């Protein structure tokens, strides 16, 4: 009988960066499937564009920096960034949008700060904010969920729309059928309606909502929630950040809704529309840019939840996930500094 | 710092106010959305800088050390007011598009910095030349930044040059490529920050390339003859 002799620490783990990142990417699949069911093939085309751009950009920067290209590419972090950005932007956005965004995420936000592990901001969300403030029109026109859309965005018309083939008869036909289906997101619709003096109940009778939640978006968020639960089970992420985000968002939203249900959006709507679940499980939990101790993570998550609510309700943009995550990223080192766990043998608060 | 060549290389490259000293960042980031604006502000700063260096150099022996800063600031403020009135009179549209950043030249650290660090210690001719070179270096950075932001943002060069040079210059505008949707980030201050960072990085790359190309001083190998006897 052979004994394995090894020095401490006697912990066996297979969780290397590439495994973690691969699992994160795999856990995004349920959400991806549901999203493409409701919003057409556009998301998958964006995904392909984003992933190929991300790998090319990462390889180019690694070549410039004289680093091992293969080792960096196989840690799968570029893959996760690309997927997160691809699911965050509108499915039929023009191709250059996702290319600019991915290049910015990989080259400027990640590699210029020193590569994986050194970036201050979440690359996907920084790129999303770049695109949102630079191209507001393209970034806020989502297509209607396919279940209520007049025209289905099939794979051919999605391709025509994304690659902007405008100058042929065929393209014009497809372009028209797509244009008929773009509309604002549910959160955007609610915001506009509230500013026009409608109550939330009146606004929610529109076809883009079904019952208490948004058509399509509810199930997309549900699928991300399931993906997140699998990640928790696999111990890819810890629960603190996700639960803190959802809890603080729920508390804030309930508070507003109890005070004035006509002018504030319901907590259910906040939790299950826009990018809430995606942010809570996949974006804010990025180990590089989040706080590190359990208590710090709770504060970090709670901060994101409150910010999402405040920016969604009082801010100028319909969804707030990206801004909230970036602002919390800035505070993460600060939180870590003040919430240091007690070292064994030291008194608290020294 | 007595010879002119050294002063020129300090102002234009080695000690460039925009890229190395990082002075005057506020106007640098705020008004460089187009070349025309950048050039306008750059020339205005250049004029003030030359004027203030000359005046400060002239009065340097008569100003008590304790109150030199208020005196310098008054000189600068008077010059800025002159330049502002001149631009208001002869290039009114440029005056409108530069807005608050024209009077704010008073607070531009480059000017008080050169007055304090150079003009109050050097002769008239040297000070005037230093002001000119520093101003030129700053203008160059402004123009490069303005050009890259204008090109990225709206795909043109020299758009609105008629504000600066008069009616005839409106034909100078070059449409490099057609942009359907302007790249707003390049025109907003965050874009200026990023472009500025990349510009500084570029300068550092060039510097290190130059340094690498220079022949290394040959290390003088010390060969010592053994004088003690090995037993």
Coordinates of C-alpha atoms in Angstrom, one line a residue:
Chain A
X1 CA 0.0 0.0 0.0
X2 CA 1.5 3.2 -1.1
X3 CA 1.0 6.3 0.9
X4 CA 1.1 9.7 -0.7
X5 CA 3.5 11.9 1.1
X6 CA 3.1 15.6 0.6
X7 CA 3.9 18.7 2.6
X8 CA 1.1 20.9 4.0
X9 CA -1.4 22.3 3.3
X10 CA -3.2 18.9 3.1
X11 CA -6.1 20.1 1.1
X12 CA -6.8 18.6 -2.2
X13 CA -8.5 20.8 -4.7
X14 CA -8.9 20.8 -8.4
X15 CA -10.2 24.4 -8.5
X16 CA -7.7 26.1 -10.7
X17 CA -8.6 29.3 -12.5
X18 CA -9.4 27.6 -15.7
X19 CA -11.7 25.1 -14.0
X20 CA -13.5 27.9 -12.2
X21 CA -13.9 30.0 -15.3
X22 CA -15.0 27.0 -17.3
X23 CA -17.7 26.2 -14.7
X24 CA -18.9 29.8 -14.7
X25 CA -19.2 29.7 -18.5
X26 CA -21.0 26.4 -18.4
X27 CA -23.4 27.7 -15.7
X28 CA -24.3 30.6 -18.0
X29 CA -25.7 28.1 -20.6
X30 CA -29.3 27.8 -19.1
X31 CA -29.6 31.6 -19.2
X32 CA -28.2 31.7 -22.7
X33 CA -30.6 29.1 -24.0
X34 CA -33.7 30.9 -22.5
X35 CA -32.4 34.2 -23.7
X36 CA -32.1 33.0 -27.3
X37 CA -35.5 31.4 -27.1
X38 CA -37.1 34.7 -26.2
X39 CA -34.9 37.1 -28.1
X40 CA -33.8 35.1 -31.2
X41 CA -30.4 34.0 -32.6
X42 CA -28.9 37.5 -32.3
X43 CA -27.5 36.6 -28.8
X44 CA -25.7 33.6 -30.2
X45 CA -24.2 35.6 -33.1
X46 CA -23.1 38.3 -30.7
X47 CA -21.6 35.5 -28.5
X48 CA -19.5 34.1 -31.4
X49 CA -18.3 37.6 -32.3
X50 CA -17.4 38.5 -28.7
X51 CA -15.6 35.2 -28.0
X52 CA -13.5 35.4 -31.2
X53 CA -12.6 39.0 -30.7
X54 CA -11.7 38.4 -27.0
X55 CA -9.3 35.6 -27.8
X56 CA -7.7 37.5 -30.7
X57 CA -7.3 40.6 -28.5
X58 CA -5.9 38.6 -25.6
X59 CA -3.4 36.8 -27.8
X60 CA -2.3 40.0 -29.4
X61 CA -1.7 41.7 -26.1
X62 CA 0.1 38.6 -24.7
X63 CA 2.4 38.6 -27.8
X64 CA 3.2 42.3 -27.2
X65 CA 3.9 41.7 -23.6
X66 CA 6.1 38.6 -24.4
X67 CA 4.0 36.4 -22.2
X68 CA 2.9 32.8 -22.7
X69 CA -0.1 33.1 -25.1
X70 CA -1.3 29.6 -24.6
X71 CA -1.3 29.7 -20.8
X72 CA -3.3 32.9 -20.7
X73 CA -5.8 31.9 -23.3
X74 CA -6.5 28.6 -21.6
X75 CA -7.5 30.2 -18.3
X76 CA -10.9 30.9 -19.9
X77 CA -11.2 34.3 -18.3
X78 CA -11.5 36.0 -21.6
X79 CA -14.3 33.6 -22.5
X80 CA -16.3 34.6 -19.4
X81 CA -15.8 38.3 -20.1
X82 CA -16.9 37.8 -23.7
X83 CA -20.0 35.8 -22.8
X84 CA -21.1 38.3 -20.1
X85 CA -20.8 41.2 -22.5
X86 CA -22.6 39.3 -25.3
X87 CA -25.6 38.5 -23.2
X88 CA -25.7 42.1 -21.8
X89 CA -26.0 44.0 -25.1
X90 CA -29.1 44.0 -27.3
X91 CA -29.2 40.9 -29.5
X92 CA -29.5 42.8 -32.8
X93 CA -26.9 45.5 -32.1
X94 CA -24.5 46.1 -35.0
X95 CA -21.4 44.0 -35.1
X96 CA -19.0 46.8 -34.4
X97 CA -20.6 47.5 -31.1
X98 CA -19.6 44.2 -29.6
X99 CA -16.2 44.3 -31.2
X100 CA -15.4 47.7 -29.8
X101 CA -16.8 46.6 -26.4
X102 CA -14.8 43.4 -26.3
X103 CA -11.6 45.1 -27.4
X104 CA -12.0 47.7 -24.7
X105 CA -12.8 45.1 -22.0
X106 CA -9.8 42.9 -22.8
X107 CA -7.1 45.4 -23.9
X108 CA -7.8 48.5 -21.8
X109 CA -9.8 47.3 -18.7
X110 CA -8.0 44.0 -18.2
X111 CA -4.6 43.9 -19.8
X112 CA -3.5 47.5 -19.4
X113 CA -4.0 47.1 -15.7
X114 CA -1.8 44.0 -15.7
X115 CA -4.0 41.2 -16.8
X116 CA -6.2 38.8 -14.9
X117 CA -6.0 39.4 -11.2
X118 CA -4.9 43.0 -11.4
X119 CA -7.9 44.7 -13.0
X120 CA -9.8 47.1 -10.8
X121 CA -13.0 47.0 -12.7
X122 CA -15.1 44.2 -14.0
X123 CA -14.1 44.1 -17.7
X124 CA -17.5 43.2 -19.1
X125 CA -19.3 45.9 -17.2
X126 CA -16.7 48.6 -17.9
X127 CA -17.1 47.8 -21.6
X128 CA -20.9 47.8 -21.2
X129 CA -20.8 51.3 -19.7
X130 CA -18.4 52.5 -22.4
X131 CA -20.9 51.3 -25.1
X132 CA -23.9 52.7 -23.2
X133 CA -22.5 56.2 -22.9
X134 CA -21.0 56.2 -26.4
X135 CA -23.9 54.6 -28.4
X136 CA -27.0 55.2 -26.4
X137 CA -29.4 54.6 -29.3
X138 CA -28.0 51.2 -30.3
X139 CA -27.6 50.1 -26.7
X140 CA -31.2 50.8 -25.6
X141 CA -33.2 49.2 -28.5
X142 CA -33.9 45.7 -27.5
X143 CA -36.0 43.5 -29.7
X144 CA -39.4 42.4 -28.4
X145 CA -39.6 38.9 -26.9
X146 CA -40.4 36.5 -29.7
X147 CA -43.5 35.3 -28.0
X148 CA -45.3 38.6 -28.5
X149 CA -43.3 40.0 -31.5
X150 CA -45.1 40.6 -34.8
X151 CA -42.1 39.3 -36.8
X152 CA -39.7 36.6 -35.8
X153 CA -36.1 37.4 -36.0
X154 CA -34.8 34.3 -37.6
X155 CA -31.2 33.5 -38.1
X156 CA -30.9 35.0 -41.5
X157 CA -32.5 38.3 -40.7
X158 CA -30.5 38.5 -37.5
X159 CA -27.3 38.1 -39.5
X160 CA -28.4 40.8 -42.0
X161 CA -29.3 43.1 -39.1
X162 CA -26.1 42.6 -37.1
X163 CA -23.8 42.9 -40.1
X164 CA -25.7 45.9 -41.5
X165 CA -26.2 44.7 -45.1
X166 CA -28.2 47.6 -46.2
X167 CA -27.7 48.0 -49.9
X168 CA -29.7 45.2 -51.4
X169 CA -33.4 44.4 -51.9
X170 CA -33.1 41.4 -49.7
X171 CA -31.5 43.3 -46.9
X172 CA -34.2 45.9 -47.0
X173 CA -36.8 43.3 -46.6
X174 CA -35.1 41.8 -43.6
X175 CA -34.3 45.2 -42.1
X176 CA -37.9 46.2 -42.2
X177 CA -39.1 43.0 -40.5
X178 CA -36.5 43.5 -37.8
X179 CA -37.2 47.2 -37.3
X180 CA -40.8 46.3 -36.6
X181 CA -39.7 44.3 -33.5
X182 CA -37.4 46.6 -31.7
X183 CA -38.7 48.3 -28.6
X184 CA -37.6 49.5 -25.2
X185 CA -37.0 47.1 -22.4
X186 CA -39.6 46.6 -19.7
X187 CA -37.7 48.7 -17.2
X188 CA -37.3 51.4 -19.7
X189 CA -41.0 51.3 -20.6
X190 CA -42.0 51.5 -16.9
X191 CA -39.6 54.5 -16.4
X192 CA -41.0 56.4 -19.4
X193 CA -44.6 55.7 -18.4
X194 CA -44.1 56.8 -14.8
X195 CA -42.5 60.0 -16.0
X196 CA -45.6 60.5 -18.2
X197 CA -47.9 60.3 -15.2
X198 CA -49.1 56.7 -15.6
X199 CA -49.3 54.5 -12.6
X200 CA -47.3 51.2 -12.5
X201 CA -50.5 49.2 -12.7
X202 CA -51.6 51.0 -15.9
X203 CA -48.2 50.6 -17.4
X204 CA -48.0 46.9 -16.6
X205 CA -51.1 46.2 -18.7
X206 CA -49.0 46.6 -21.8
X207 CA -48.2 43.5 -23.7
X208 CA -44.5 43.6 -22.8
X209 CA -45.6 42.6 -19.3
X210 CA -47.2 39.4 -18.4
X211 CA -48.9 39.4 -15.0
X212 CA -46.6 40.7 -12.3
X213 CA -43.4 40.5 -14.3
X214 CA -41.9 41.2 -17.7
X215 CA -42.6 38.9 -20.6
X216 CA -39.6 36.8 -21.4
X217 CA -37.3 38.6 -18.9
X218 CA -38.8 36.7 -16.0
X219 CA -37.7 33.4 -17.4
X220 CA -34.4 34.7 -18.5
X221 CA -33.7 35.8 -15.0
X222 CA -35.0 32.5 -13.6
X223 CA -32.5 30.6 -15.8
X224 CA -29.6 32.7 -14.6
X225 CA -30.9 32.1 -11.0
X226 CA -30.7 28.3 -11.7
X227 CA -27.2 28.7 -13.2
X228 CA -26.2 30.6 -10.1
X229 CA -27.6 28.0 -7.8
X230 CA -25.6 25.3 -9.6
X231 CA -22.5 27.5 -9.2
X232 CA -23.2 27.8 -5.4
X233 CA -23.6 24.0 -5.3
X234 CA -20.3 23.5 -7.1
X235 CA -18.7 26.0 -4.7
X236 CA -17.5 28.1 -7.6
X237 CA -18.9 31.2 -5.8
X238 CA -19.8 31.9 -2.2
X239 CA -23.3 32.9 -1.3
X240 CA -22.5 36.3 0.4
X241 CA -22.4 38.7 -2.5
X242 CA -25.4 37.2 -4.4
X243 CA -27.7 37.0 -1.4
X244 CA -26.7 40.5 -0.2
X245 CA -27.5 42.0 -3.6
X246 CA -30.9 40.3 -3.8
X247 CA -31.8 40.9 -0.2
X248 CA -30.9 44.6 -0.3
X249 CA -32.6 45.1 -3.6
X250 CA -35.7 43.4 -2.3
X251 CA -35.7 45.4 0.9
X252 CA -35.3 48.7 -0.9
X253 CA -37.9 47.9 -3.5
X254 CA -40.5 46.6 -0.9
X255 CA -40.0 49.8 1.1
X256 CA -40.8 52.0 -2.0
X257 CA -43.6 49.7 -3.1
X258 CA -45.3 49.8 0.3
X259 CA -45.1 53.6 0.5
X260 CA -46.5 54.2 -2.9
X261 CA -47.4 51.2 -5.1
X262 CA -48.4 53.5 -8.0
X263 CA -45.2 55.3 -8.5
X264 CA -42.7 52.6 -7.5
X265 CA -42.0 49.4 -9.2
X266 CA -42.8 46.2 -7.4
X267 CA -40.0 44.2 -5.8
X268 CA -40.7 41.2 -8.0
X269 CA -40.3 43.3 -11.1
X270 CA -36.9 44.6 -9.7
X271 CA -35.7 41.1 -9.0
X272 CA -36.8 39.4 -12.2
X273 CA -36.1 41.9 -14.9
X274 CA -33.1 43.5 -16.5
X275 CA -29.8 42.1 -15.5
X276 CA -30.5 41.5 -11.8
X277 CA -29.9 37.8 -11.6
X278 CA -27.0 37.9 -14.1
X279 CA -25.3 40.6 -11.9
X280 CA -26.0 38.9 -8.6
X281 CA -24.5 35.5 -9.6
X282 CA -22.2 36.1 -12.5
X283 CA -21.0 39.6 -12.6
X284 CA -20.6 40.9 -9.0
X285 CA -19.1 37.6 -7.8
X286 CA -16.0 38.1 -10.0
X287 CA -13.3 37.3 -7.4
X288 CA -10.8 39.8 -8.8
X289 CA -12.9 42.9 -8.5
X290 CA -15.1 42.1 -5.4
X291 CA -14.3 42.4 -1.7
X292 CA -12.5 39.4 -0.3
X293 CA -13.7 38.7 3.3
X294 CA -17.2 37.3 4.1
X295 CA -18.2 40.4 5.9
X296 CA -16.7 42.6 3.2
X297 CA -18.6 40.7 0.6
X298 CA -21.9 41.2 2.4
X299 CA -21.2 45.0 2.5
X300 CA -20.1 44.9 -1.2
X301 CA -23.3 43.0 -2.2
X302 CA -25.6 45.2 -0.2
X303 CA -24.0 48.3 -1.7
X304 CA -24.6 46.9 -5.2
X305 CA -28.3 46.1 -4.4
X306 CA -29.0 49.6 -3.0
X307 CA -27.2 51.3 -5.9
X308 CA -29.2 49.2 -8.4
X309 CA -32.4 50.3 -6.8
X310 CA -31.4 54.0 -6.5
X311 CA -30.1 54.3 -10.0
X312 CA -33.0 52.4 -11.5
X313 CA -35.5 54.5 -9.7
X314 CA -34.0 58.0 -9.7
X315 CA -31.3 57.8 -12.3
X316 CA -31.3 58.6 -16.0
X317 CA -30.7 55.1 -17.3
X318 CA -33.3 52.4 -17.3
X319 CA -31.0 49.6 -16.0
X320 CA -28.3 50.2 -13.4
X321 CA -26.5 46.9 -13.0
X322 CA -23.3 48.0 -14.7
X323 CA -23.0 51.3 -13.0
X324 CA -23.7 49.7 -9.6
X325 CA -21.1 47.1 -10.1
X326 CA -18.5 49.5 -11.2
X327 CA -19.1 51.9 -8.3
X328 CA -18.9 49.0 -5.9
X329 CA -15.7 47.8 -7.6
X330 CA -14.1 51.2 -6.8
X331 CA -15.1 50.7 -3.1
X332 CA -13.9 47.1 -2.9
X333 CA -10.3 47.9 -1.7
X334 CA -11.7 50.4 0.7
X335 CA -14.1 47.8 2.1
X336 CA -11.3 45.3 2.4
X337 CA -9.2 47.8 4.3
X338 CA -11.8 48.4 7.0
X339 CA -13.3 44.9 7.2
X340 CA -10.2 42.9 7.9
X341 CA -11.0 39.5 9.4
X342 CA -9.4 39.0 12.9
X343 CA -6.2 37.1 12.7
X344 CA -6.0 34.2 15.2
X345 CA -4.3 35.4 18.4
X346 CA -5.0 39.1 17.8
X347 CA -7.7 41.1 19.5
X348 CA -10.5 42.5 17.6
X349 CA -10.2 46.1 16.4
X350 CA -6.5 46.6 17.0
Chain B
X1 CA 20.0 75.8 -18.4
X2 CA 21.9 78.4 -20.4
X3 CA 21.8 77.1 -23.9
X4 CA 18.8 77.4 -26.1
X5 CA 18.9 73.9 -27.4
X6 CA 18.5 72.5 -24.0
X7 CA 15.6 74.9 -23.2
X8 CA 13.9 73.8 -26.5
X9 CA 14.3 70.1 -25.8
X10 CA 13.1 70.5 -22.2
X11 CA 9.9 72.3 -23.3
X12 CA 9.1 70.2 -26.3
X13 CA 10.0 66.8 -25.1
X14 CA 11.9 66.0 -21.9
X15 CA 9.9 68.1 -19.6
X16 CA 6.8 68.6 -21.7
X17 CA 4.2 70.4 -19.6
X18 CA 1.3 68.2 -20.9
X19 CA 2.9 64.8 -21.0
X20 CA 5.6 64.9 -18.3
X21 CA 4.7 67.6 -15.8
X22 CA 1.0 66.9 -16.3
X23 CA 0.1 70.5 -15.7
X24 CA -2.9 72.2 -17.0
X25 CA -4.9 69.0 -17.2
X26 CA -8.3 70.7 -16.8
X27 CA -8.2 72.6 -20.1
X28 CA -6.3 69.8 -21.6
X29 CA -9.1 67.4 -21.0
X30 CA -12.0 69.8 -21.4
X31 CA -11.4 71.6 -24.7
X32 CA -9.6 69.1 -26.8
X33 CA -12.7 67.7 -28.5
X34 CA -11.6 69.2 -31.8
X35 CA -8.4 70.5 -33.3
X36 CA -9.7 74.0 -33.7
X37 CA -10.5 74.4 -30.0
X38 CA -7.3 72.8 -29.0
X39 CA -5.3 75.0 -31.2
X40 CA -7.2 78.1 -30.1
X41 CA -6.5 77.4 -26.4
X42 CA -3.0 76.3 -27.1
X43 CA -2.1 79.6 -28.9
X44 CA -3.8 81.6 -26.2
X45 CA -1.8 79.8 -23.5
X46 CA 1.4 80.2 -25.5
X47 CA 0.8 84.0 -25.8
X48 CA 0.2 84.3 -22.1
X49 CA 3.2 82.2 -21.2
X50 CA 5.6 84.2 -23.3
X51 CA 4.2 87.5 -22.0
X52 CA 4.3 86.4 -18.4
X53 CA 7.8 85.0 -18.6
X54 CA 9.1 88.2 -20.2
X55 CA 7.4 90.4 -17.6
X56 CA 8.4 88.2 -14.6
X57 CA 12.0 88.1 -15.9
X58 CA 12.0 91.9 -16.1
X59 CA 10.7 92.5 -12.6
X60 CA 12.5 89.7 -10.9
X61 CA 15.1 91.8 -9.3
X62 CA 12.6 94.4 -7.9
X63 CA 10.0 92.0 -6.4
X64 CA 10.6 91.1 -2.7
X65 CA 10.8 87.4 -2.3
X66 CA 7.9 87.2 0.2
X67 CA 5.2 88.6 -2.1
X68 CA 6.5 87.3 -5.4
X69 CA 3.5 84.9 -6.0
X70 CA 0.8 87.5 -5.7
X71 CA 2.8 89.8 -8.0
X72 CA 3.2 87.0 -10.6
X73 CA -0.5 86.1 -10.4
X74 CA -1.4 89.8 -11.0
X75 CA 0.9 89.9 -14.1
X76 CA -0.6 86.7 -15.4
X77 CA -4.2 87.8 -14.8
X78 CA -3.6 91.1 -16.6
X79 CA -2.1 89.2 -19.6
X80 CA -5.0 86.7 -19.7
X81 CA -7.5 89.5 -19.7
X82 CA -5.7 91.1 -22.6
X83 CA -5.7 87.8 -24.6
X84 CA -9.4 87.2 -23.7
X85 CA -10.4 90.6 -24.9
X86 CA -8.4 90.1 -28.1
X87 CA -10.1 86.8 -28.8
X88 CA -13.4 88.2 -28.0
X89 CA -12.8 91.0 -30.5
X90 CA -11.3 89.1 -33.4
X91 CA -12.5 85.5 -33.1
X92 CA -15.9 85.8 -31.3
X93 CA -17.0 82.3 -32.2
X94 CA -13.9 80.7 -30.9
X95 CA -14.4 82.8 -27.7
X96 CA -17.9 81.3 -27.4
X97 CA -16.7 77.7 -27.9
X98 CA -13.8 78.0 -25.5
X99 CA -16.1 79.5 -22.9
X100 CA -14.9 79.5 -19.3
X101 CA -11.5 77.9 -20.1
X102 CA -10.2 81.1 -21.6
X103 CA -10.3 83.1 -18.4
X104 CA -9.3 80.0 -16.5
X105 CA -5.8 80.2 -18.2
X106 CA -5.0 82.3 -15.1
X107 CA -5.1 79.3 -12.9
X108 CA -3.2 77.1 -15.4
X109 CA -0.3 75.8 -13.4
X110 CA 2.1 75.8 -16.3
X111 CA 2.2 79.6 -16.3
X112 CA 2.8 80.2 -12.6
X113 CA 5.1 77.2 -12.6
X114 CA 7.4 78.6 -15.4
X115 CA 7.3 82.0 -13.8
X116 CA 8.4 80.7 -10.5
X117 CA 10.8 78.0 -11.6
X118 CA 12.4 79.6 -14.6
X119 CA 11.6 83.2 -15.4
X120 CA 12.3 84.5 -11.8
X121 CA 15.8 83.1 -12.1
X122 CA 16.9 83.7 -15.7
X123 CA 17.6 86.4 -18.1
X124 CA 15.0 88.0 -20.3
X125 CA 16.0 86.3 -23.6
X126 CA 16.2 82.9 -22.0
X127 CA 12.8 83.3 -20.2
X128 CA 11.1 84.4 -23.3
X129 CA 12.4 81.4 -25.2
X130 CA 11.5 79.1 -22.4
X131 CA 7.9 80.4 -22.4
X132 CA 7.7 80.0 -26.1
X133 CA 9.0 76.4 -26.1
X134 CA 6.9 75.3 -23.1
X135 CA 3.8 76.9 -24.8
X136 CA 4.7 75.1 -28.1
X137 CA 5.0 71.8 -26.3
X138 CA 1.7 72.3 -24.6
X139 CA 0.0 73.3 -27.8
X140 CA 1.5 70.3 -29.6
X141 CA 0.0 67.9 -27.0
X142 CA -3.4 69.7 -27.2
X143 CA -3.4 69.4 -31.0
X144 CA -2.4 65.7 -31.0
X145 CA -5.1 65.0 -28.4
X146 CA -7.6 67.1 -30.3
X147 CA -6.9 65.4 -33.6
X148 CA -7.2 61.9 -32.2
X149 CA -10.4 62.7 -30.4
X150 CA -11.9 64.5 -33.4
X151 CA -11.0 61.7 -35.7
X152 CA -12.4 59.0 -33.4
X153 CA -15.4 60.9 -32.4
X154 CA -16.7 62.4 -35.6
X155 CA -14.3 61.2 -38.3
X156 CA -13.2 64.7 -39.3
X157 CA -10.1 66.9 -39.0
X158 CA -10.1 70.7 -38.7
X159 CA -13.8 70.8 -38.2
X160 CA -14.7 74.3 -37.2
X161 CA -11.4 75.8 -38.2
X162 CA -13.3 78.8 -39.5
X163 CA -13.9 79.8 -35.8
X164 CA -10.2 80.2 -35.4
X165 CA -8.9 81.5 -38.8
X166 CA -11.9 83.2 -40.4
X167 CA -14.3 82.3 -43.1
X168 CA -11.9 80.9 -45.7
X169 CA -10.8 78.1 -43.3
X170 CA -14.1 76.3 -43.4
X171 CA -12.8 74.6 -46.5
X172 CA -10.0 73.1 -44.5
X173 CA -12.3 70.6 -42.9
X174 CA -11.4 67.1 -44.0
X175 CA -13.9 64.3 -43.7
X176 CA -11.6 61.3 -43.2
X177 CA -14.5 58.8 -42.9
X178 CA -18.2 58.9 -42.7
X179 CA -19.5 58.2 -39.2
X180 CA -23.2 57.4 -38.9
X181 CA -23.1 57.3 -35.1
X182 CA -20.5 59.5 -33.4
X183 CA -18.3 57.7 -30.9
X184 CA -19.5 59.8 -28.0
X185 CA -16.8 58.6 -25.5
X186 CA -14.0 60.1 -27.6
X187 CA -15.8 63.5 -27.3
X188 CA -16.5 63.3 -23.6
X189 CA -13.9 64.0 -20.9
X190 CA -13.5 60.3 -19.9
X191 CA -12.3 59.6 -23.5
X192 CA -9.8 62.5 -23.1
X193 CA -8.4 60.8 -19.9
X194 CA -8.0 57.5 -21.7
X195 CA -6.4 59.1 -24.8
X196 CA -4.1 61.1 -22.6
X197 CA -3.0 58.0 -20.8
X198 CA -2.2 56.3 -24.1
X199 CA -0.3 59.3 -25.3
X200 CA 1.9 59.3 -22.2
X201 CA 2.5 55.6 -22.7
X202 CA 3.5 56.2 -26.3
X203 CA 6.0 58.9 -25.1
X204 CA 7.5 56.4 -22.6
X205 CA 7.7 53.8 -25.3
X206 CA 9.6 56.2 -27.6
X207 CA 11.9 57.2 -24.7
X208 CA 12.8 53.7 -23.9
X209 CA 13.4 52.8 -27.6
X210 CA 15.7 55.8 -27.8
X211 CA 17.5 54.8 -24.7
X212 CA 17.9 51.2 -25.9
X213 CA 19.3 52.3 -29.1
X214 CA 22.1 54.4 -27.6
X215 CA 25.3 52.5 -27.3
X216 CA 26.0 51.3 -23.8
X217 CA 29.0 52.8 -22.1
X218 CA 31.6 50.1 -22.2
X219 CA 32.3 48.7 -18.8
X220 CA 36.0 49.2 -18.1
X221 CA 37.2 45.8 -17.0
X222 CA 39.6 46.1 -14.2
X223 CA 42.4 43.6 -14.6
X224 CA 44.6 43.3 -11.7
X225 CA 48.0 41.8 -11.7
X226 CA 48.6 39.5 -8.8
X227 CA 51.4 41.0 -6.8
X228 CA 51.4 38.7 -3.9
X229 CA 53.1 35.5 -4.2
X230 CA 51.0 32.4 -4.0
X231 CA 52.7 29.9 -1.8

